[in-house]
Amino acid sequence: MVASIELKRYTKIMILGLIWESTVGIFCRGKSTELEVVSVPECDSADSNHFANSDNLNYSEINSKRVSLDRWNLSSQKLIDSFPLDPIKENYVRQVRDCIFSAVHPEPFTSAIKLVAVSKFGVWAGQLGDGRAHLLGAYTNRHGTRWELQLKGSGKTPYSRDGDGRAVLRSSVREFLCSEALNYLGIPTTRAASLVVSNDDVKRDQFYNGSVRNEKGAIVLRVAKSWFRFGSLEILAYSGETELLRKLVDFIIKLHFPLINVTSSNRYLDFFSQVVTDTSYLIAQWMSVGFAHGVCNTDNFSVLSITLDYGPFGFMDFYDPNFVPNTSDDESRYKIGNQANVGRYNLDKLRNALKSLLNPKQQLLTEQILKGYPDLYQTKLMELFRAKLGLIGHDNNDDYLIAYLLKLMEDTRADFTMTFRQLSEITQQQLAANSISEEYWAIQDLARHKKFSYWIKLYLSRLNRNKLDTDEARKTRMENLNIIISFKGVNPRYILRNWMAESAIKKSERNDFSEVRFLKKILRHPFNKQTEAEDAGYSSRPPSWATELRVSCSS
């Protein structure tokens, strides 16, 4: 992670048009002129006229002009004052020690750039990340929430290894869309605030087969309450920088774990326990919507248990526990069915990183805490899947009912998202009579299984044990807000399928960003049926060409 001491003029372009749900300003590029603003509908445009009549934004000078970034209070000082800064000022790739941050400036694009879209708000590798992120600073909004702003793809840093510090358009579009999609699915995540593309050439071998080609460069402005990862602690422990590790963990606890007493001798134990719980819950939520991260290493696991760094991710179309979204993952280490196991592996690495801060008794207790991870995960997973099936309360046979359904889905290659969604739309009477129309195409696929009728009997029998319940109440419960499980919704109708992202990327490569903006608009309301989304086929069977799509780590 790299901190920029001051915002250069060109970095204002990255924040142009940013409208964050919880901030107080609309920001502009100041006097910089190398920018073509692309009109964006639905409060996505950076055009000031679009906001001229907005009465509900709480901005003091809204009429006919934007608020300059110069008037926005953005600072890295708290982070800089809290930790030693890299004393070497030159920006060259090296092994950096005895500090948390290096001060370097982002590298501007040299060609014309476009603001594409904005949003409302297992082996130690010896290196943390790929060194292409610049931390601009932190901002506290009017609600008192602190956000750290970071550029991804903004040039080389001392941590860049052999990379060029850039990101390409295709991966940046995917990160921009998916981080916003997960947020509106109710899953903890970093946020993508804006996306900028240039005509600068970035050379990439997308599938590592020797076929290098020039691609468009892009930068994502993304925000999070913290960008510290398991790897941020692990790298300090690995290099023996114990006091700096202690300082960092104390800083994280004080800033982000208010329920932990930062002066307690058990604070690191309490910190680890909370991260174990929160990580288990995060992965259970991924699984409940069929999301596979793609690269679940310790550098991509947040200490705040939020979804971090979107590379070769993927949402399952048909249910397959062996689904691997990353074609670079030859060993299927990060297949969707292994995410919970990899989560435990990463937590064990975090436990090892904390060892030097713990006494022998506390070290033994961290082992016991980690042993509780499988139960935490399974309990949360079943809670989510019971909600997906509209079940009330807990029954001893619920695990069997859910596992049986998933096995039927695996055997029939039934669509994961639409099977659950259509079960929330079809009536119990239709299920009992096996009267399944083409409208419920995913359930039709499931019904081909010879055991389908048996499962339906089990399911209807379980629903009948929901006392004082109605079929209409069940259907509503399966689709909409479920406060009990702290989940924005239960069964989405729309997810960011690979074919949808790919279609938007292909258009973007031709300087047509309309589908990026359209997808962002649709994915803000994934649980609501939308005519435009239906017309676009977003809840239909995936097209045949979708099965040929490949995504790699090259970005």
XYZ file of C-alpha atoms in Angstrom:
555
model
C 0.000 0.000 0.000
C 1.428 3.368 -0.981
C 0.506 6.794 0.336
C 0.662 9.910 -1.794
C 1.579 12.927 0.361
C -0.224 15.422 -1.819
C -2.820 15.290 -4.552
C -1.328 16.352 -7.843
C -3.605 18.282 -10.172
C -4.166 15.362 -12.525
C -5.421 13.091 -9.779
C -8.453 15.346 -9.519
C -9.543 13.824 -12.804
C -9.882 10.480 -11.048
C -12.408 11.969 -8.641
C -14.272 14.069 -11.216
C -18.000 13.614 -10.938
C -17.766 11.406 -7.856
C -21.101 11.312 -6.082
C -20.755 9.306 -2.918
C -23.917 8.496 -0.997
C -22.450 9.685 2.279
C -20.142 12.539 1.255
C -20.858 16.235 1.002
C -19.497 17.324 -2.352
C -19.349 16.888 -6.100
C -15.772 17.158 -7.220
C -14.141 18.502 -10.345
C -10.796 18.539 -12.086
C -9.980 22.171 -11.274
C -7.971 23.672 -14.164
C -6.973 20.405 -15.769
C -8.253 20.183 -19.345
C -7.271 16.775 -20.691
C -10.597 15.162 -20.018
C -13.607 14.261 -22.090
C -16.640 13.930 -19.845
C -19.006 11.222 -21.015
C -22.624 11.870 -20.109
C -24.025 9.387 -17.630
C -27.738 9.062 -16.843
C -29.299 8.805 -13.393
C -26.968 11.097 -11.415
C -23.865 9.551 -12.942
C -22.957 12.492 -15.142
C -20.178 14.864 -14.274
C -22.038 17.577 -16.155
C -22.991 20.318 -13.673
C -26.240 21.048 -15.483
C -27.450 17.586 -14.566
C -27.457 18.599 -10.890
C -28.690 22.162 -11.274
C -32.187 21.394 -9.997
C -31.275 18.786 -7.394
C -32.762 19.797 -4.063
C -31.878 16.774 -1.957
C -28.111 16.580 -2.233
C -27.374 18.992 0.643
C -24.694 20.862 -1.279
C -24.323 24.572 -0.618
C -23.312 25.661 -4.120
C -25.160 23.326 -6.433
C -26.521 25.661 -9.075
C -24.726 25.507 -12.385
C -21.315 24.601 -11.061
C -19.421 21.814 -9.396
C -17.633 21.982 -6.095
C -13.870 22.126 -6.548
C -11.769 19.325 -5.138
C -9.575 22.022 -3.598
C -12.364 22.563 -1.045
C -12.516 18.879 -0.096
C -10.703 17.901 3.077
C -8.650 14.829 2.190
C -5.685 13.857 4.338
C -3.143 11.081 4.782
C -1.799 12.677 7.947
C -3.335 10.278 10.479
C -1.756 7.319 8.738
C 1.554 9.084 8.200
C 1.765 10.299 11.795
C 0.954 6.823 13.121
C 3.709 4.906 11.349
C 7.301 5.359 10.172
C 7.454 6.427 6.531
C 9.877 4.947 4.018
C 12.929 7.280 4.213
C 13.873 6.551 0.587
C 12.177 9.106 -1.647
C 13.122 7.604 -5.011
C 10.478 5.436 -6.656
C 12.125 2.192 -7.705
C 11.239 -1.453 -7.068
C 12.879 -2.877 -3.957
C 12.300 -4.771 -0.737
C 10.993 -2.112 1.650
C 11.574 -2.541 5.404
C 10.857 -0.792 8.704
C 7.853 1.161 7.487
C 4.220 0.751 6.460
C 4.013 3.294 3.624
C 6.203 4.845 0.942
C 5.462 8.325 -0.376
C 5.228 8.415 -4.172
C 3.117 10.211 -6.727
C 0.648 8.402 -8.999
C 1.741 8.306 -12.635
C -0.594 10.168 -14.987
C -1.740 8.782 -18.314
C -0.173 10.530 -21.290
C -3.047 10.288 -23.756
C -6.590 11.632 -23.673
C -8.670 10.073 -20.930
C -12.378 9.576 -20.356
C -14.408 9.369 -17.202
C -16.410 6.220 -17.885
C -18.650 5.979 -14.855
C -19.045 6.950 -11.238
C -20.901 5.388 -8.361
C -22.845 6.551 -5.392
C -21.484 5.870 -2.599
C -0.667 -21.139 0.094
C 3.083 -20.300 -0.263
C 4.639 -17.177 1.102
C 5.391 -14.999 -1.910
C 7.737 -12.601 -0.126
C 5.815 -9.603 -1.407
C 2.594 -7.820 -0.502
C 0.417 -7.311 -3.566
C 1.483 -6.138 -7.001
C 2.305 -2.568 -6.043
C -0.020 -0.583 -8.279
C -2.227 1.151 -5.713
C -1.866 4.670 -4.346
C -3.608 5.606 -1.119
C -4.691 9.206 -1.583
C -5.820 9.787 1.981
C -8.810 9.510 4.281
C -12.026 11.469 4.366
C -14.643 11.646 7.130
C -18.111 12.405 5.809
C -20.921 14.309 7.443
C -22.184 11.099 9.070
C -18.835 10.619 10.803
C -17.834 7.655 8.622
C -14.185 7.523 7.623
C -13.285 6.382 4.095
C -9.838 5.759 2.636
C -9.514 6.579 -1.079
C -7.206 4.538 -3.263
C -6.283 4.514 -6.943
C -5.682 1.150 -8.603
C -3.612 1.038 -11.774
C -2.014 4.428 -11.172
C 1.618 3.572 -11.881
C 4.717 1.969 -10.433
C 5.671 2.016 -6.769
C 8.559 0.522 -4.805
C 6.349 -2.559 -4.391
C 5.678 -3.170 -8.094
C 7.873 -6.251 -8.529
C 8.205 -6.771 -12.308
C 4.882 -5.094 -13.116
C 4.217 -1.799 -14.832
C 1.849 -0.517 -12.134
C -1.022 -0.257 -14.585
C -4.425 -1.921 -14.897
C -6.265 -2.627 -18.137
C -9.784 -1.675 -19.107
C -11.343 -5.160 -18.975
C -10.308 -5.894 -15.388
C -11.116 -2.359 -14.245
C -14.638 -2.581 -15.654
C -15.121 -5.869 -13.844
C -13.893 -4.463 -10.523
C -16.000 -1.334 -10.862
C -19.166 -3.317 -11.569
C -18.691 -6.202 -9.166
C -17.767 -4.236 -6.071
C -20.934 -2.197 -6.556
C -22.965 -5.332 -7.347
C -21.892 -7.073 -4.128
C -22.670 -3.969 -2.111
C -26.255 -3.926 -3.339
C -26.524 -7.649 -2.680
C -25.802 -6.732 0.940
C -22.341 -8.291 1.089
C -19.487 -6.390 2.800
C -17.149 -5.002 0.152
C -14.882 -2.207 -0.892
C -16.622 0.283 -3.171
C -15.707 1.542 -6.645
C -16.290 5.270 -6.871
C -15.231 6.061 -10.419
C -13.609 4.555 -13.493
C -11.302 6.374 -15.890
C -9.969 4.996 -19.185
C -7.176 6.257 -21.442
C -5.688 5.430 -24.806
C -2.321 4.626 -23.254
C -1.129 1.185 -24.333
C -0.682 -1.402 -21.615
C 0.918 -4.662 -22.723
C -0.659 -7.817 -21.348
C -0.443 -11.561 -21.989
C -4.013 -12.216 -20.914
C -3.855 -16.017 -20.759
C -0.094 -16.414 -20.266
C 0.280 -18.190 -23.593
C 2.796 -15.860 -25.213
C 0.156 -13.774 -26.959
C 1.030 -10.256 -25.783
C -1.181 -7.445 -27.011
C -1.759 -3.773 -26.331
C -4.802 -2.986 -24.207
C -6.317 0.258 -22.968
C -5.207 1.390 -19.546
C -7.690 2.313 -16.831
C -7.731 3.483 -13.231
C -10.380 2.719 -10.624
C -10.903 5.074 -7.714
C -12.059 2.816 -4.908
C -12.867 3.374 -1.261
C -12.886 1.332 1.926
C -12.839 1.957 5.643
C -9.422 0.298 5.612
C -7.152 -1.316 3.021
C -5.142 -3.389 5.513
C -5.158 -7.091 4.754
C -3.975 -10.285 6.425
C -0.843 -9.872 4.333
C -0.199 -6.421 5.830
C 0.420 -8.137 9.152
C 1.988 -11.247 7.708
C 4.751 -9.369 5.889
C 5.829 -7.617 9.105
C 5.856 -10.872 11.053
C 7.804 -12.606 8.291
C 10.497 -9.916 8.310
C 10.719 -9.877 12.133
C 9.446 -6.301 12.540
C 7.568 -7.105 15.734
C 7.237 -3.630 17.225
C 5.967 -2.199 13.957
C 3.523 -5.114 13.763
C 2.304 -4.320 17.278
C 1.888 -0.669 16.355
C -0.103 -1.546 13.245
C -2.445 -3.981 14.992
C -3.050 -1.492 17.808
C -3.861 1.156 15.202
C -6.319 -1.166 13.429
C -8.014 -2.149 16.691
C -8.330 1.416 17.906
C -9.728 2.691 14.607
C -11.912 -0.198 13.466
C -12.744 -2.437 16.446
C -14.372 -0.120 18.984
C -15.688 -2.975 21.115
C -12.154 -4.157 21.863
C -10.296 -2.472 24.716
C -7.049 -1.311 23.121
C -5.299 -1.344 26.531
C -6.344 -4.908 27.379
C -3.661 -7.586 27.489
C -6.088 -9.809 25.542
C -6.714 -7.297 22.752
C -4.896 -9.326 20.086
C -6.797 -12.425 21.112
C -10.102 -10.550 20.902
C -9.065 -9.090 17.544
C -8.299 -12.526 16.111
C -11.571 -13.952 17.435
C -13.587 -11.194 15.770
C -11.780 -11.592 12.440
C -12.399 -15.359 12.505
C -16.123 -14.814 13.048
C -16.467 -12.058 10.466
C -14.458 -13.929 7.825
C -16.605 -17.032 8.228
C -19.729 -14.907 7.775
C -18.324 -13.165 4.690
C -17.513 -16.416 2.890
C -20.939 -17.828 3.784
C -22.491 -14.779 2.143
C -20.349 -15.284 -0.961
C -21.587 -18.857 -1.162
C -25.225 -17.854 -0.737
C -25.119 -15.903 -4.018
C -22.769 -18.244 -5.871
C -19.801 -15.860 -5.847
C -16.258 -17.154 -6.269
C -13.510 -14.631 -5.515
C -10.921 -16.319 -7.708
C -7.718 -15.442 -5.804
C -8.251 -16.016 -2.078
C -4.697 -15.435 -0.880
C -3.805 -13.651 2.353
C -3.169 -10.418 0.489
C -6.768 -10.419 -0.733
C -8.366 -11.008 2.667
C -9.290 -7.852 4.573
C -8.776 -7.523 8.326
C -12.237 -5.911 8.312
C -13.698 -8.953 6.521
C -14.862 -7.091 3.440
C -14.572 -8.359 -0.125
C -11.274 -7.017 -1.413
C -9.522 -6.841 -4.817
C -11.645 -8.090 -7.688
C -9.566 -10.093 -10.124
C -10.722 -13.269 -11.884
C -13.951 -13.555 -9.873
C -17.112 -15.162 -11.146
C -20.719 -15.863 -10.255
C -21.816 -19.411 -10.995
C -24.364 -19.867 -13.737
C -25.298 -23.513 -13.137
C -24.543 -24.950 -9.715
C -21.114 -26.597 -9.572
C -19.058 -26.887 -6.349
C -15.977 -27.294 -8.570
C -16.552 -23.978 -10.338
C -13.224 -22.183 -10.905
C -13.550 -18.651 -12.308
C -9.800 -18.190 -12.767
C -8.264 -20.001 -15.748
C -4.834 -19.384 -14.176
C -5.816 -21.599 -11.227
C -4.659 -24.900 -12.709
C -4.924 -26.743 -9.402
C -8.447 -25.454 -8.610
C -7.156 -24.192 -5.291
C -9.731 -21.424 -5.233
C -12.728 -23.270 -6.616
C -15.983 -22.111 -5.096
C -16.424 -25.264 -3.016
C -13.024 -24.712 -1.406
C -13.432 -21.081 -0.384
C -14.359 -21.881 3.211
C -11.290 -24.132 3.567
C -9.022 -21.479 2.078
C -10.549 -18.964 4.477
C -9.499 -21.157 7.380
C -6.020 -21.549 5.882
C -5.651 -17.777 5.621
C -6.878 -17.296 9.173
C -4.228 -19.745 10.313
C -1.614 -17.596 8.571
C -3.029 -14.564 10.381
C -2.804 -16.488 13.642
C 0.875 -17.228 12.943
C 1.484 -13.563 12.127
C 0.101 -12.563 15.539
C 2.151 -15.123 17.470
C 4.938 -12.745 18.414
C 2.376 -10.481 20.113
C 0.887 -13.294 22.218
C 2.049 -15.161 25.293
C 2.054 -19.001 25.209
C -1.394 -19.287 26.799
C -2.880 -16.831 24.329
C -1.276 -18.699 21.438
C -3.057 -21.875 22.545
C -6.316 -19.967 22.787
C -5.985 -18.741 19.190
C -5.786 -22.390 18.131
C -9.039 -23.086 19.966
C -10.682 -20.041 18.404
C -9.694 -21.222 14.933
C -11.108 -24.688 15.641
C -14.490 -23.023 16.019
C -14.357 -21.609 12.491
C -16.096 -24.535 10.712
C -19.095 -24.353 13.044
C -19.343 -20.576 12.660
C -19.274 -20.908 8.890
C -21.744 -23.785 8.704
C -24.190 -22.090 11.082
C -24.178 -18.891 9.034
C -24.400 -20.756 5.736
C -27.444 -22.737 6.848
C -29.055 -19.575 8.197
C -28.701 -17.958 4.776
C -29.927 -20.986 2.837
C -32.919 -21.491 5.119
C -33.840 -17.911 4.279
C -33.347 -18.613 0.574
C -35.923 -21.418 0.859
C -38.323 -19.383 2.958
C -37.960 -21.601 6.010
C -38.870 -20.217 9.415
C -37.015 -21.347 12.495
C -34.727 -24.346 12.658
C -35.447 -27.997 11.938
C -33.028 -30.848 12.468
C -33.542 -31.977 8.862
C -32.888 -28.577 7.267
C -29.265 -29.396 6.466
C -30.390 -32.535 4.648
C -33.108 -30.661 2.740
C -30.650 -28.015 1.566
C -27.875 -30.467 0.689
C -30.343 -32.639 -1.246
C -31.458 -29.662 -3.324
C -27.889 -28.658 -4.123
C -27.131 -32.212 -5.237
C -30.142 -32.141 -7.577
C -28.933 -28.814 -8.935
C -25.453 -30.186 -9.488
C -26.751 -33.276 -11.315
C -29.075 -31.291 -13.585
C -26.782 -28.250 -13.997
C -29.679 -26.088 -12.863
C -29.036 -22.356 -12.729
C -28.042 -21.428 -9.184
C -29.458 -17.912 -8.976
C -32.680 -18.493 -10.897
C -33.549 -21.803 -9.220
C -33.813 -20.086 -5.855
C -35.416 -16.996 -7.328
C -38.067 -18.993 -9.171
C -38.790 -21.043 -6.062
C -39.614 -17.699 -4.469
C -42.030 -16.866 -7.302
C -43.831 -20.148 -7.956
C -46.735 -21.206 -5.726
C -46.772 -24.263 -3.478
C -49.813 -25.457 -5.381
C -47.918 -25.404 -8.661
C -45.025 -27.295 -7.104
C -47.324 -29.906 -5.596
C -49.060 -30.453 -8.949
C -45.759 -30.428 -10.856
C -47.304 -27.659 -12.956
C -44.155 -25.802 -13.978
C -44.435 -23.453 -16.936
C -41.604 -22.208 -19.168
C -41.525 -19.044 -17.089
C -39.798 -21.169 -14.438
C -37.131 -22.548 -16.757
C -34.570 -23.185 -14.016
C -37.047 -25.271 -12.008
C -37.961 -27.124 -15.202
C -34.305 -28.120 -15.521
C -34.308 -29.258 -11.906
C -37.520 -31.223 -12.453
C -35.760 -33.508 -14.933
C -34.119 -35.240 -11.985
C -35.844 -38.461 -10.970
C -35.634 -37.439 -7.314
C -37.208 -34.033 -7.854
C -40.694 -35.098 -6.728
C -39.248 -36.594 -3.566
C -37.469 -33.344 -2.744
C -40.627 -31.316 -3.406
C -42.515 -33.471 -0.884
C -39.808 -32.858 1.708
C -39.826 -29.130 0.969
C -43.598 -28.678 1.086
C -43.790 -30.728 4.270
C -41.190 -28.441 5.868
C -43.058 -25.317 4.722
C -46.253 -26.640 6.251
C -44.504 -26.659 9.608
C -44.175 -22.866 9.373
C -47.140 -22.162 11.623
C -49.453 -19.271 10.754
C -47.551 -18.786 7.513
C -49.033 -18.154 4.073
C -47.696 -18.898 0.624
C -47.725 -15.212 -0.256
C -45.776 -14.373 2.877
C -43.240 -17.065 1.997
C -42.768 -15.703 -1.518
C -42.283 -12.164 -0.244
C -39.901 -13.381 2.435
C -37.796 -15.243 -0.118
C -37.402 -12.231 -2.406
C -37.177 -9.154 -0.271
C -35.550 -7.633 2.779
C -34.749 -10.017 5.598
C -33.720 -7.982 8.625
C -33.227 -11.076 10.773
C -30.124 -12.150 8.861
C -28.854 -8.597 8.206
C -29.099 -9.192 4.492
C -30.491 -6.622 2.074
C -32.413 -9.285 0.235
C -32.589 -13.032 -0.083
C -32.798 -14.297 -3.660
C -31.569 -11.839 -6.291
C -32.978 -11.874 -9.787
C -29.889 -10.266 -11.267
C -26.205 -10.918 -10.634
C -23.124 -9.845 -12.581
C -22.747 -12.894 -14.774
C -19.527 -13.219 -16.761
C -21.309 -12.881 -20.081
C -22.889 -9.613 -18.987
C -19.551 -8.161 -17.909
C -17.902 -9.414 -21.087
C -20.530 -7.784 -23.276
C -19.970 -4.465 -21.487
C -16.186 -4.840 -21.821
C -16.337 -5.494 -25.572
C -18.386 -2.348 -26.067
C -16.057 -0.381 -23.801
C -13.087 -1.376 -25.920
C -14.901 0.410 -28.766
C -15.394 3.487 -26.543
C -19.046 2.624 -25.949
C -19.605 2.678 -22.190
C -23.381 2.572 -22.293
C -23.616 -1.021 -21.089
C -21.288 -0.358 -18.140
C -23.657 2.334 -16.957
C -26.717 0.258 -17.732
C -25.407 -2.691 -15.726
C -24.521 -0.454 -12.810
C -28.063 0.878 -12.829
C -29.651 -2.587 -12.927
C -27.355 -4.111 -10.313
C -28.262 -1.404 -7.806
C -31.632 -3.159 -7.435
C -30.821 -6.869 -7.856
C -33.913 -8.104 -6.002
C -36.461 -6.062 -7.965
C -37.831 -7.205 -11.308
C -36.944 -4.550 -13.886
C -38.412 -4.343 -17.365
C -35.162 -3.133 -18.930
C -33.227 -5.985 -17.374
C -35.793 -8.530 -18.536
C -35.593 -7.159 -22.089
C -31.798 -7.475 -21.932
C -32.105 -11.146 -20.950
C -30.477 -10.735 -17.562
C -32.794 -13.292 -15.940
C -32.935 -15.628 -18.957
C -30.779 -18.617 -19.739
C -27.195 -17.505 -20.303
C -26.293 -17.434 -24.009
C -24.449 -20.441 -25.384
C -21.258 -18.450 -25.925
C -21.085 -17.730 -22.183
C -19.643 -21.196 -21.522
C -16.551 -20.331 -23.566
C -15.588 -17.276 -21.511
C -12.237 -17.319 -19.732
C -10.920 -14.956 -17.081
C -7.336 -14.875 -15.830
C -5.166 -13.094 -13.270
C -3.670 -10.914 -15.997
C -5.019 -7.437 -15.445
